């Protein structure tokens, strides 16, 4: 079923929504994006997503496509027009704009803003806790993976390799043998001693919004968390492994390159973190719904 897309001021059926062939997003992947989850119709972690978009735009020298309050309104309108009144996702892309093809860009281009949103089946613990397999691949991306750029060719090829291998995700391996992250998620392990480990922020990974939420949840619940790089050998020797993203939440990783992690089933601490994460989403939805009711009443 077709949804509604927003493109540069217009809301159109997706099939009718179009971007110029000279858009720099199409020609050069000269753009950045965000994916935001909605739970019970409420945007989850809107502020950190805006903060990351701000960092991505600044890092590539692009302007905001419109003032932030207007952008917030458009986001809500796209969700509303796509009837994402329960669970779903919103995709937002900003490119440098349209100009005759030339690598260097003229000053003062009007950024292109495009958005879509789709409803998803209800986010349930049962669905989210299903363990997944990952494969490992050399990380062939650039040296600024902290920018949420739409230049995702290595990620796309990696995810496709994973799919062809019957896996959910590919974990990318840096030259020194450490895991950077997944093609569309952050990577984590839990040692037999119960220490939760993920790579520190830096240019090698995207600063995941879910990663940050899990980091805070671990701290609030007195769980030991260490930010340091880890290898595939460490992951295979770990008690548990998982990945995080806006769309996967906290997803147990039960096989790496066809070898089991721990006993090959979702681990207890991973499930605890998933539960905490889902409770946090629920709380955010409840608080916003109450605030809305308060405003109306
Ligand atoms: N991907 N690392 C990469 C390379 C990603 O593309 C993503 C998100 C993450 C996790 O970030 P967050 O927790 O903020 O979703 C890490 C999104 C969901 C996507 O491209 O669809």
PDB file of C-alpha atoms and ligand atoms in Angstrom:
ATOM      1  CA  UNK A   1       0.000   0.000   0.000  1.00  0.00           C
ATOM      2  CA  UNK A   2       1.428   3.366  -0.979  1.00  0.00           C
ATOM      3  CA  UNK A   3       2.127   5.980   1.618  1.00  0.00           C
ATOM      4  CA  UNK A   4       2.620   9.716   1.533  1.00  0.00           C
ATOM      5  CA  UNK A   5       6.008  11.338   1.107  1.00  0.00           C
ATOM      6  CA  UNK A   6       7.002  14.888   1.908  1.00  0.00           C
ATOM      7  CA  UNK A   7       9.339  16.504  -0.631  1.00  0.00           C
ATOM      8  CA  UNK A   8      10.316  20.158  -0.447  1.00  0.00           C
ATOM      9  CA  UNK A   9       7.049  21.526   0.848  1.00  0.00           C
ATOM     10  CA  UNK A  10       4.617  19.071  -0.757  1.00  0.00           C
ATOM     11  CA  UNK A  11       2.863  15.972   0.530  1.00  0.00           C
ATOM     12  CA  UNK A  12       2.425  13.485  -2.304  1.00  0.00           C
ATOM     13  CA  UNK A  13       1.637   9.813  -2.843  1.00  0.00           C
ATOM     14  CA  UNK A  14       5.034   8.085  -2.839  1.00  0.00           C
ATOM     15  CA  UNK A  15       4.658   7.051  -6.489  1.00  0.00           C
ATOM     16  CA  UNK A  16       4.193  10.702  -7.467  1.00  0.00           C
ATOM     17  CA  UNK A  17       6.886  12.156  -5.193  1.00  0.00           C
ATOM     18  CA  UNK A  18      10.049  12.908  -7.129  1.00  0.00           C
ATOM     19  CA  UNK A  19      13.454  14.497  -6.778  1.00  0.00           C
ATOM     20  CA  UNK A  20      15.455  16.090  -9.597  1.00  0.00           C
ATOM     21  CA  UNK A  21      17.931  13.915 -11.460  1.00  0.00           C
ATOM     22  CA  UNK A  22      20.406  16.675 -10.602  1.00  0.00           C
ATOM     23  CA  UNK A  23      19.800  16.402  -6.894  1.00  0.00           C
ATOM     24  CA  UNK A  24      23.196  15.994  -5.247  1.00  0.00           C
ATOM     25  CA  UNK A  25      21.813  13.258  -3.047  1.00  0.00           C
ATOM     26  CA  UNK A  26      21.151  11.187  -6.170  1.00  0.00           C
ATOM     27  CA  UNK A  27      24.349  12.185  -7.986  1.00  0.00           C
ATOM     28  CA  UNK A  28      26.878  12.088  -5.152  1.00  0.00           C
ATOM     29  CA  UNK A  29      25.134  10.707  -2.047  1.00  0.00           C
ATOM     30  CA  UNK A  30      25.691  14.281  -0.828  1.00  0.00           C
ATOM     31  CA  UNK A  31      23.246  14.134   2.050  1.00  0.00           C
ATOM     32  CA  UNK A  32      22.508  13.006   5.575  1.00  0.00           C
ATOM     33  CA  UNK A  33      19.560  11.277   7.204  1.00  0.00           C
ATOM     34  CA  UNK A  34      17.817  10.122  10.356  1.00  0.00           C
ATOM     35  CA  UNK A  35      15.511   7.219  11.175  1.00  0.00           C
ATOM     36  CA  UNK A  36      13.238   7.838  14.170  1.00  0.00           C
ATOM     37  CA  UNK A  37      10.952   5.265  15.785  1.00  0.00           C
ATOM     38  CA  UNK A  38       7.399   6.046  16.826  1.00  0.00           C
ATOM     39  CA  UNK A  39       5.797   4.130  19.667  1.00  0.00           C
ATOM     40  CA  UNK A  40       2.098   4.601  20.327  1.00  0.00           C
ATOM     41  CA  UNK A  41       2.306   7.484  17.884  1.00  0.00           C
ATOM     42  CA  UNK A  42       5.027   9.265  19.850  1.00  0.00           C
ATOM     43  CA  UNK A  43       8.473  10.060  18.418  1.00  0.00           C
ATOM     44  CA  UNK A  44      11.109   8.296  20.493  1.00  0.00           C
ATOM     45  CA  UNK A  45      14.267  10.250  21.342  1.00  0.00           C
ATOM     46  CA  UNK A  46      13.399  13.167  19.067  1.00  0.00           C
ATOM     47  CA  UNK A  47      15.936  15.447  20.796  1.00  0.00           C
ATOM     48  CA  UNK A  48      18.981  13.173  20.394  1.00  0.00           C
ATOM     49  CA  UNK A  49      17.975  12.521  16.765  1.00  0.00           C
ATOM     50  CA  UNK A  50      17.815  16.295  16.165  1.00  0.00           C
ATOM     51  CA  UNK A  51      21.166  16.750  17.903  1.00  0.00           C
ATOM     52  CA  UNK A  52      22.763  14.080  15.711  1.00  0.00           C
ATOM     53  CA  UNK A  53      21.207  15.571  12.565  1.00  0.00           C
ATOM     54  CA  UNK A  54      22.666  18.908  13.617  1.00  0.00           C
ATOM     55  CA  UNK A  55      26.129  17.315  13.968  1.00  0.00           C
ATOM     56  CA  UNK A  56      25.834  15.525  10.599  1.00  0.00           C
ATOM     57  CA  UNK A  57      24.755  18.731   8.818  1.00  0.00           C
ATOM     58  CA  UNK A  58      27.558  20.739  10.406  1.00  0.00           C
ATOM     59  CA  UNK A  59      30.150  18.063   9.590  1.00  0.00           C
ATOM     60  CA  UNK A  60      29.352  18.263   5.862  1.00  0.00           C
ATOM     61  CA  UNK A  61      28.765  22.016   5.807  1.00  0.00           C
ATOM     62  CA  UNK A  62      25.043  21.862   5.056  1.00  0.00           C
ATOM     63  CA  UNK A  63      22.352  24.200   6.353  1.00  0.00           C
ATOM     64  CA  UNK A  64      19.145  23.117   8.106  1.00  0.00           C
ATOM     65  CA  UNK A  65      16.479  22.752   5.414  1.00  0.00           C
ATOM     66  CA  UNK A  66      14.032  24.771   7.544  1.00  0.00           C
ATOM     67  CA  UNK A  67      13.843  26.110  11.109  1.00  0.00           C
ATOM     68  CA  UNK A  68      13.682  23.324  13.679  1.00  0.00           C
ATOM     69  CA  UNK A  69      10.113  24.040  14.905  1.00  0.00           C
ATOM     70  CA  UNK A  70       8.857  23.828  11.300  1.00  0.00           C
ATOM     71  CA  UNK A  71      10.784  20.579  10.805  1.00  0.00           C
ATOM     72  CA  UNK A  72       9.180  19.120  13.934  1.00  0.00           C
ATOM     73  CA  UNK A  73       5.760  20.059  12.554  1.00  0.00           C
ATOM     74  CA  UNK A  74       6.458  18.455   9.158  1.00  0.00           C
ATOM     75  CA  UNK A  75       7.683  15.269  10.850  1.00  0.00           C
ATOM     76  CA  UNK A  76       4.410  15.026  12.786  1.00  0.00           C
ATOM     77  CA  UNK A  77       2.370  15.745   9.669  1.00  0.00           C
ATOM     78  CA  UNK A  78       4.171  13.005   7.709  1.00  0.00           C
ATOM     79  CA  UNK A  79       3.506  10.554  10.546  1.00  0.00           C
ATOM     80  CA  UNK A  80      -0.137  11.642  10.683  1.00  0.00           C
ATOM     81  CA  UNK A  81      -0.703  11.401   6.928  1.00  0.00           C
ATOM     82  CA  UNK A  82       0.780   7.893   6.963  1.00  0.00           C
ATOM     83  CA  UNK A  83      -1.438   6.991   9.924  1.00  0.00           C
ATOM     84  CA  UNK A  84       1.501   6.086  12.132  1.00  0.00           C
ATOM     85  CA  UNK A  85      -0.629   6.503  15.222  1.00  0.00           C
ATOM     86  CA  UNK A  86       0.855   3.438  16.880  1.00  0.00           C
ATOM     87  CA  UNK A  87       4.222   1.834  16.095  1.00  0.00           C
ATOM     88  CA  UNK A  88       6.328   2.722  13.078  1.00  0.00           C
ATOM     89  CA  UNK A  89       9.312   4.609  11.740  1.00  0.00           C
ATOM     90  CA  UNK A  90       9.984   7.940  10.152  1.00  0.00           C
ATOM     91  CA  UNK A  91      12.739   8.463   7.577  1.00  0.00           C
ATOM     92  CA  UNK A  92      14.127  11.939   6.994  1.00  0.00           C
ATOM     93  CA  UNK A  93      16.749  12.881   4.419  1.00  0.00           C
ATOM     94  CA  UNK A  94      18.423  16.207   3.727  1.00  0.00           C
ATOM     95  CA  UNK A  95      20.608  16.644   0.669  1.00  0.00           C
ATOM     96  CA  UNK A  96      22.702  19.596  -0.395  1.00  0.00           C
ATOM     97  CA  UNK A  97      20.179  20.376  -3.124  1.00  0.00           C
ATOM     98  CA  UNK A  98      19.972  20.566  -6.902  1.00  0.00           C
ATOM     99  CA  UNK A  99      22.665  21.928  -9.207  1.00  0.00           C
ATOM    100  CA  UNK A 100      24.319  20.961 -12.509  1.00  0.00           C
ATOM    101  CA  UNK A 101      26.587  18.001 -11.857  1.00  0.00           C
ATOM    102  CA  UNK A 102      29.953  19.149 -10.532  1.00  0.00           C
ATOM    103  CA  UNK A 103      31.784  17.724  -7.544  1.00  0.00           C
ATOM    104  CA  UNK A 104      32.418  21.073  -5.881  1.00  0.00           C
ATOM    105  CA  UNK A 105      29.198  22.768  -4.910  1.00  0.00           C
ATOM    106  CA  UNK A 106      28.020  26.319  -5.400  1.00  0.00           C
ATOM    107  CA  UNK A 107      27.251  28.355  -2.288  1.00  0.00           C
ATOM    108  CA  UNK A 108      23.678  28.975  -1.260  1.00  0.00           C
ATOM    109  CA  UNK A 109      21.980  25.848  -2.634  1.00  0.00           C
ATOM    110  CA  UNK A 110      18.538  25.194  -1.214  1.00  0.00           C
ATOM    111  CA  UNK A 111      18.716  21.847   0.620  1.00  0.00           C
ATOM    112  CA  UNK A 112      16.325  19.108  -0.461  1.00  0.00           C
ATOM    113  CA  UNK A 113      14.191  17.716   2.361  1.00  0.00           C
ATOM    114  CA  UNK A 114      12.387  14.403   1.895  1.00  0.00           C
ATOM    115  CA  UNK A 115      10.491  12.305   4.423  1.00  0.00           C
ATOM    116  CA  UNK A 116       8.515   9.083   4.541  1.00  0.00           C
ATOM    117  CA  UNK A 117       6.896   7.194   7.405  1.00  0.00           C
ATOM    118  CA  UNK A 118       5.463   3.739   7.744  1.00  0.00           C
ATOM    119  CA  UNK A 119       3.390   1.809  10.176  1.00  0.00           C
ATOM    120  CA  UNK A 120       4.953  -1.330  11.630  1.00  0.00           C
ATOM    121  CA  UNK A 121       3.485  -4.266  13.517  1.00  0.00           C
ATOM    122  CA  UNK A 122       3.253  -3.508  17.235  1.00  0.00           C
ATOM    123  CA  UNK A 123       6.633  -3.502  18.975  1.00  0.00           C
ATOM    124  CA  UNK A 124       6.446  -6.527  21.254  1.00  0.00           C
ATOM    125  CA  UNK A 125       9.058  -8.036  23.521  1.00  0.00           C
ATOM    126  CA  UNK A 126       8.432 -11.461  21.959  1.00  0.00           C
ATOM    127  CA  UNK A 127       9.264 -10.229  18.472  1.00  0.00           C
ATOM    128  CA  UNK A 128      12.195  -8.094  19.566  1.00  0.00           C
ATOM    129  CA  UNK A 129      13.843 -10.851  21.612  1.00  0.00           C
ATOM    130  CA  UNK A 130      14.276 -13.233  18.668  1.00  0.00           C
ATOM    131  CA  UNK A 131      17.983 -14.009  18.404  1.00  0.00           C
ATOM    132  CA  UNK A 132      19.722 -13.286  15.112  1.00  0.00           C
ATOM    133  CA  UNK A 133      22.860 -14.451  13.299  1.00  0.00           C
ATOM    134  CA  UNK A 134      25.583 -12.111  12.107  1.00  0.00           C
ATOM    135  CA  UNK A 135      28.455 -12.610   9.707  1.00  0.00           C
ATOM    136  CA  UNK A 136      31.718 -10.670   9.771  1.00  0.00           C
ATOM    137  CA  UNK A 137      33.178  -8.662   6.893  1.00  0.00           C
ATOM    138  CA  UNK A 138      36.073  -6.268   6.435  1.00  0.00           C
ATOM    139  CA  UNK A 139      35.007  -2.692   7.189  1.00  0.00           C
ATOM    140  CA  UNK A 140      35.479  -0.999   3.824  1.00  0.00           C
ATOM    141  CA  UNK A 141      33.808   2.303   4.696  1.00  0.00           C
ATOM    142  CA  UNK A 142      35.331   5.752   4.958  1.00  0.00           C
ATOM    143  CA  UNK A 143      36.965   7.308   7.998  1.00  0.00           C
ATOM    144  CA  UNK A 144      33.972   9.436   9.115  1.00  0.00           C
ATOM    145  CA  UNK A 145      31.379   6.808   9.977  1.00  0.00           C
ATOM    146  CA  UNK A 146      30.162   9.087  12.778  1.00  0.00           C
ATOM    147  CA  UNK A 147      28.397  11.203  10.127  1.00  0.00           C
ATOM    148  CA  UNK A 148      24.981   9.754   9.313  1.00  0.00           C
ATOM    149  CA  UNK A 149      25.583  10.068   5.590  1.00  0.00           C
ATOM    150  CA  UNK A 150      23.325   8.577   2.903  1.00  0.00           C
ATOM    151  CA  UNK A 151      26.501   7.215   1.227  1.00  0.00           C
ATOM    152  CA  UNK A 152      25.713   3.678   2.330  1.00  0.00           C
ATOM    153  CA  UNK A 153      27.041   1.507  -0.498  1.00  0.00           C
ATOM    154  CA  UNK A 154      29.415  -0.575   1.667  1.00  0.00           C
ATOM    155  CA  UNK A 155      26.629  -0.924   4.254  1.00  0.00           C
ATOM    156  CA  UNK A 156      24.152  -2.011   1.589  1.00  0.00           C
ATOM    157  CA  UNK A 157      26.577  -4.570   0.134  1.00  0.00           C
ATOM    158  CA  UNK A 158      27.402  -5.874   3.611  1.00  0.00           C
ATOM    159  CA  UNK A 159      23.764  -6.232   4.615  1.00  0.00           C
ATOM    160  CA  UNK A 160      23.052  -8.003   1.323  1.00  0.00           C
ATOM    161  CA  UNK A 161      25.918 -10.447   1.966  1.00  0.00           C
ATOM    162  CA  UNK A 162      24.419 -11.087   5.388  1.00  0.00           C
ATOM    163  CA  UNK A 163      20.979 -11.711   3.897  1.00  0.00           C
ATOM    164  CA  UNK A 164      22.433 -14.078   1.308  1.00  0.00           C
ATOM    165  CA  UNK A 165      24.143 -15.989   4.124  1.00  0.00           C
ATOM    166  CA  UNK A 166      20.888 -16.275   6.040  1.00  0.00           C
ATOM    167  CA  UNK A 167      22.117 -13.759   8.626  1.00  0.00           C
ATOM    168  CA  UNK A 168      20.443 -10.600   9.884  1.00  0.00           C
ATOM    169  CA  UNK A 169      23.458  -8.330  10.051  1.00  0.00           C
ATOM    170  CA  UNK A 170      27.142  -8.089   9.141  1.00  0.00           C
ATOM    171  CA  UNK A 171      29.610  -6.949  11.792  1.00  0.00           C
ATOM    172  CA  UNK A 172      32.389  -4.918  10.228  1.00  0.00           C
ATOM    173  CA  UNK A 173      35.988  -5.618  11.160  1.00  0.00           C
ATOM    174  CA  UNK A 174      38.642  -2.885  11.235  1.00  0.00           C
ATOM    175  CA  UNK A 175      42.214  -3.437  10.056  1.00  0.00           C
ATOM    176  CA  UNK A 176      43.315  -4.206  13.624  1.00  0.00           C
ATOM    177  CA  UNK A 177      40.802  -7.058  13.954  1.00  0.00           C
ATOM    178  CA  UNK A 178      38.340  -5.229  16.182  1.00  0.00           C
ATOM    179  CA  UNK A 179      34.614  -4.977  15.464  1.00  0.00           C
ATOM    180  CA  UNK A 180      33.572  -1.463  14.564  1.00  0.00           C
ATOM    181  CA  UNK A 181      29.775  -1.848  14.258  1.00  0.00           C
ATOM    182  CA  UNK A 182      27.106  -3.466  12.088  1.00  0.00           C
ATOM    183  CA  UNK A 183      26.046  -2.180   8.667  1.00  0.00           C
ATOM    184  CA  UNK A 184      23.000  -0.569  10.305  1.00  0.00           C
ATOM    185  CA  UNK A 185      23.461  -1.121  14.042  1.00  0.00           C
ATOM    186  CA  UNK A 186      25.955  -0.898  16.893  1.00  0.00           C
ATOM    187  CA  UNK A 187      27.678  -4.036  18.184  1.00  0.00           C
ATOM    188  CA  UNK A 188      27.923  -5.242  21.782  1.00  0.00           C
ATOM    189  CA  UNK A 189      29.132  -8.222  23.796  1.00  0.00           C
ATOM    190  CA  UNK A 190      28.716  -9.272  27.422  1.00  0.00           C
ATOM    191  CA  UNK A 191      31.660 -11.080  28.988  1.00  0.00           C
ATOM    192  CA  UNK A 192      31.303 -14.158  31.179  1.00  0.00           C
ATOM    193  CA  UNK A 193      32.017 -11.792  34.076  1.00  0.00           C
ATOM    194  CA  UNK A 194      28.884  -9.795  33.205  1.00  0.00           C
ATOM    195  CA  UNK A 195      30.673  -6.777  31.749  1.00  0.00           C
ATOM    196  CA  UNK A 196      28.778  -5.084  28.905  1.00  0.00           C
ATOM    197  CA  UNK A 197      31.202  -3.960  26.215  1.00  0.00           C
ATOM    198  CA  UNK A 198      30.782  -1.701  23.190  1.00  0.00           C
ATOM    199  CA  UNK A 199      33.212   0.290  21.088  1.00  0.00           C
ATOM    200  CA  UNK A 200      33.783   3.884  22.243  1.00  0.00           C
ATOM    201  CA  UNK A 201      32.435   6.743  20.156  1.00  0.00           C
ATOM    202  CA  UNK A 202      34.780   8.089  17.500  1.00  0.00           C
ATOM    203  CA  UNK A 203      35.042   8.389  13.744  1.00  0.00           C
ATOM    204  CA  UNK A 204      34.849   4.595  13.247  1.00  0.00           C
ATOM    205  CA  UNK A 205      31.204   4.207  14.274  1.00  0.00           C
ATOM    206  CA  UNK A 206      27.893   5.987  14.180  1.00  0.00           C
ATOM    207  CA  UNK A 207      26.920   7.300  17.601  1.00  0.00           C
ATOM    208  CA  UNK A 208      23.713   5.302  17.842  1.00  0.00           C
ATOM    209  CA  UNK A 209      20.793   6.882  19.673  1.00  0.00           C
ATOM    210  CA  UNK A 210      19.845   3.412  20.924  1.00  0.00           C
ATOM    211  CA  UNK A 211      23.450   2.829  21.994  1.00  0.00           C
ATOM    212  CA  UNK A 212      23.290   5.969  24.135  1.00  0.00           C
ATOM    213  CA  UNK A 213      19.925   4.953  25.625  1.00  0.00           C
ATOM    214  CA  UNK A 214      21.316   1.529  26.553  1.00  0.00           C
ATOM    215  CA  UNK A 215      24.411   3.142  28.053  1.00  0.00           C
ATOM    216  CA  UNK A 216      22.191   5.285  30.292  1.00  0.00           C
ATOM    217  CA  UNK A 217      19.954   2.340  31.211  1.00  0.00           C
ATOM    218  CA  UNK A 218      23.001   0.287  32.207  1.00  0.00           C
ATOM    219  CA  UNK A 219      24.257   3.123  34.425  1.00  0.00           C
ATOM    220  CA  UNK A 220      20.831   3.660  36.018  1.00  0.00           C
ATOM    221  CA  UNK A 221      20.611  -0.049  36.801  1.00  0.00           C
ATOM    222  CA  UNK A 222      24.162  -0.405  38.161  1.00  0.00           C
ATOM    223  CA  UNK A 223      25.225  -2.704  35.318  1.00  0.00           C
ATOM    224  CA  UNK A 224      28.944  -2.760  34.514  1.00  0.00           C
ATOM    225  CA  UNK A 225      29.586  -1.191  31.119  1.00  0.00           C
ATOM    226  CA  UNK A 226      32.952  -0.640  29.502  1.00  0.00           C
ATOM    227  CA  UNK A 227      33.498   1.242  26.256  1.00  0.00           C
ATOM    228  CA  UNK A 228      36.392  -0.417  24.485  1.00  0.00           C
ATOM    229  CA  UNK A 229      36.991  -2.146  21.149  1.00  0.00           C
ATOM    230  CA  UNK A 230      36.571  -5.948  21.085  1.00  0.00           C
ATOM    231  CA  UNK A 231      37.550  -8.659  18.592  1.00  0.00           C
ATOM    232  CA  UNK A 232      35.483 -11.407  16.956  1.00  0.00           C
ATOM    233  CA  UNK A 233      37.403 -13.964  19.062  1.00  0.00           C
ATOM    234  CA  UNK A 234      36.274 -12.115  22.199  1.00  0.00           C
ATOM    235  CA  UNK A 235      32.722 -12.037  20.901  1.00  0.00           C
ATOM    236  CA  UNK A 236      32.781 -15.790  20.312  1.00  0.00           C
ATOM    237  CA  UNK A 237      34.144 -16.348  23.812  1.00  0.00           C
ATOM    238  CA  UNK A 238      31.554 -13.988  25.319  1.00  0.00           C
ATOM    239  CA  UNK A 239      28.497 -15.056  27.313  1.00  0.00           C
ATOM    240  CA  UNK A 240      26.148 -12.925  25.220  1.00  0.00           C
ATOM    241  CA  UNK A 241      26.147 -10.560  22.276  1.00  0.00           C
ATOM    242  CA  UNK A 242      23.616  -8.108  20.898  1.00  0.00           C
ATOM    243  CA  UNK A 243      23.147  -5.245  18.495  1.00  0.00           C
ATOM    244  CA  UNK A 244      21.252  -1.989  18.880  1.00  0.00           C
ATOM    245  CA  UNK A 245      19.406   0.297  16.496  1.00  0.00           C
ATOM    246  CA  UNK A 246      16.310   2.446  16.291  1.00  0.00           C
ATOM    247  CA  UNK A 247      14.475  -0.321  14.443  1.00  0.00           C
ATOM    248  CA  UNK A 248      15.951  -3.409  16.178  1.00  0.00           C
ATOM    249  CA  UNK A 249      16.104  -2.008  19.748  1.00  0.00           C
ATOM    250  CA  UNK A 250      18.318  -4.448  21.701  1.00  0.00           C
ATOM    251  CA  UNK A 251      18.562  -7.545  19.525  1.00  0.00           C
ATOM    252  CA  UNK A 252      20.215 -10.726  20.814  1.00  0.00           C
ATOM    253  CA  UNK A 253      23.010 -12.021  18.547  1.00  0.00           C
ATOM    254  CA  UNK A 254      23.149 -15.792  18.927  1.00  0.00           C
ATOM    255  CA  UNK A 255      25.513 -16.792  16.092  1.00  0.00           C
ATOM    256  CA  UNK A 256      28.587 -15.162  14.607  1.00  0.00           C
ATOM    257  CA  UNK A 257      29.943 -16.639  11.363  1.00  0.00           C
ATOM    258  CA  UNK A 258      27.837 -19.723  12.078  1.00  0.00           C
ATOM    259  CA  UNK A 259      29.340 -20.318  15.515  1.00  0.00           C
ATOM    260  CA  UNK A 260      27.153 -20.008  18.607  1.00  0.00           C
ATOM    261  CA  UNK A 261      27.588 -17.167  21.087  1.00  0.00           C
ATOM    262  CA  UNK A 262      27.240 -18.549  24.619  1.00  0.00           C
ATOM    263  CA  UNK A 263      24.680 -21.329  24.468  1.00  0.00           C
ATOM    264  CA  UNK A 264      23.332 -20.068  21.137  1.00  0.00           C
ATOM    265  CA  UNK A 265      20.219 -18.546  22.710  1.00  0.00           C
ATOM    266  CA  UNK A 266      19.325 -14.961  23.702  1.00  0.00           C
ATOM    267  CA  UNK A 267      21.109 -14.220  26.963  1.00  0.00           C
ATOM    268  CA  UNK A 268      19.501 -13.067  30.227  1.00  0.00           C
ATOM    269  CA  UNK A 269      21.315  -9.748  30.497  1.00  0.00           C
ATOM    270  CA  UNK A 270      20.518  -8.905  26.863  1.00  0.00           C
ATOM    271  CA  UNK A 271      16.861  -9.651  27.557  1.00  0.00           C
ATOM    272  CA  UNK A 272      16.998  -7.470  30.645  1.00  0.00           C
ATOM    273  CA  UNK A 273      18.396  -4.580  28.620  1.00  0.00           C
ATOM    274  CA  UNK A 274      15.732  -5.129  25.950  1.00  0.00           C
ATOM    275  CA  UNK A 275      13.024  -5.070  28.618  1.00  0.00           C
ATOM    276  CA  UNK A 276      14.458  -1.872  30.111  1.00  0.00           C
ATOM    277  CA  UNK A 277      14.650  -0.313  26.658  1.00  0.00           C
ATOM    278  CA  UNK A 278      11.061  -1.194  25.843  1.00  0.00           C
ATOM    279  CA  UNK A 279       9.876   0.103  29.218  1.00  0.00           C
ATOM    280  CA  UNK A 280      11.707   3.345  28.504  1.00  0.00           C
ATOM    281  CA  UNK A 281       9.911   3.644  25.130  1.00  0.00           C
ATOM    282  CA  UNK A 282       6.606   2.972  26.842  1.00  0.00           C
ATOM    283  CA  UNK A 283       7.299   5.589  29.506  1.00  0.00           C
ATOM    284  CA  UNK A 284       8.226   8.162  26.858  1.00  0.00           C
ATOM    285  CA  UNK A 285       4.980   7.440  25.000  1.00  0.00           C
ATOM    286  CA  UNK A 286       2.940   7.699  28.204  1.00  0.00           C
ATOM    287  CA  UNK A 287       4.550  10.962  29.321  1.00  0.00           C
ATOM    288  CA  UNK A 288       3.943  12.562  25.916  1.00  0.00           C
ATOM    289  CA  UNK A 289       0.366  11.294  25.721  1.00  0.00           C
ATOM    290  CA  UNK A 290      -0.335  12.736  29.211  1.00  0.00           C
ATOM    291  CA  UNK A 291       1.271  16.042  28.289  1.00  0.00           C
ATOM    292  CA  UNK A 292      -0.885  16.206  25.140  1.00  0.00           C
ATOM    293  CA  UNK A 293      -4.030  15.418  27.111  1.00  0.00           C
ATOM    294  CA  UNK A 294      -3.020  18.094  29.635  1.00  0.00           C
ATOM    295  CA  UNK A 295      -2.607  20.692  26.925  1.00  0.00           C
ATOM    296  CA  UNK A 296      -5.968  19.834  25.392  1.00  0.00           C
ATOM    297  CA  UNK A 297      -7.771  19.654  28.736  1.00  0.00           C
TER     298      UNK A 297
HETATM  299  N1  LIG B   1      20.695   2.662  11.159  1.00  0.00           N
HETATM  300  N2  LIG B   1      25.395   2.181  12.948  1.00  0.00           N
HETATM  301  C1  LIG B   1      24.962   2.350  11.674  1.00  0.00           C
HETATM  302  C2  LIG B   1      25.936   2.262  10.558  1.00  0.00           C
HETATM  303  C3  LIG B   1      23.597   2.644  11.442  1.00  0.00           C
HETATM  304  O1  LIG B   1      23.158   2.841  10.194  1.00  0.00           O
HETATM  305  C4  LIG B   1      22.699   2.711  12.549  1.00  0.00           C
HETATM  306  C5  LIG B   1      21.243   3.021  12.358  1.00  0.00           C
HETATM  307  C6  LIG B   1      23.216   2.504  13.843  1.00  0.00           C
HETATM  308  C7  LIG B   1      22.336   2.595  15.068  1.00  0.00           C
HETATM  309  O2  LIG B   1      21.937   3.923  15.302  1.00  0.00           O
HETATM  310  P1  LIG B   1      20.557   4.274  16.022  1.00  0.00           P
HETATM  311  O3  LIG B   1      20.546   3.548  17.322  1.00  0.00           O
HETATM  312  O4  LIG B   1      20.589   5.735  16.171  1.00  0.00           O
HETATM  313  O5  LIG B   1      19.443   3.791  15.083  1.00  0.00           O
HETATM  314  C8  LIG B   1      24.562   2.261  14.000  1.00  0.00           C
HETATM  315  C9  LIG B   1      19.357   3.097  10.814  1.00  0.00           C
HETATM  316  C10 LIG B   1      18.304   2.511  11.698  1.00  0.00           C
HETATM  317  C11 LIG B   1      19.114   2.859   9.335  1.00  0.00           C
HETATM  318  O6  LIG B   1      20.003   3.203   8.568  1.00  0.00           O
HETATM  319  O7  LIG B   1      18.052   2.376   8.957  1.00  0.00           O
END
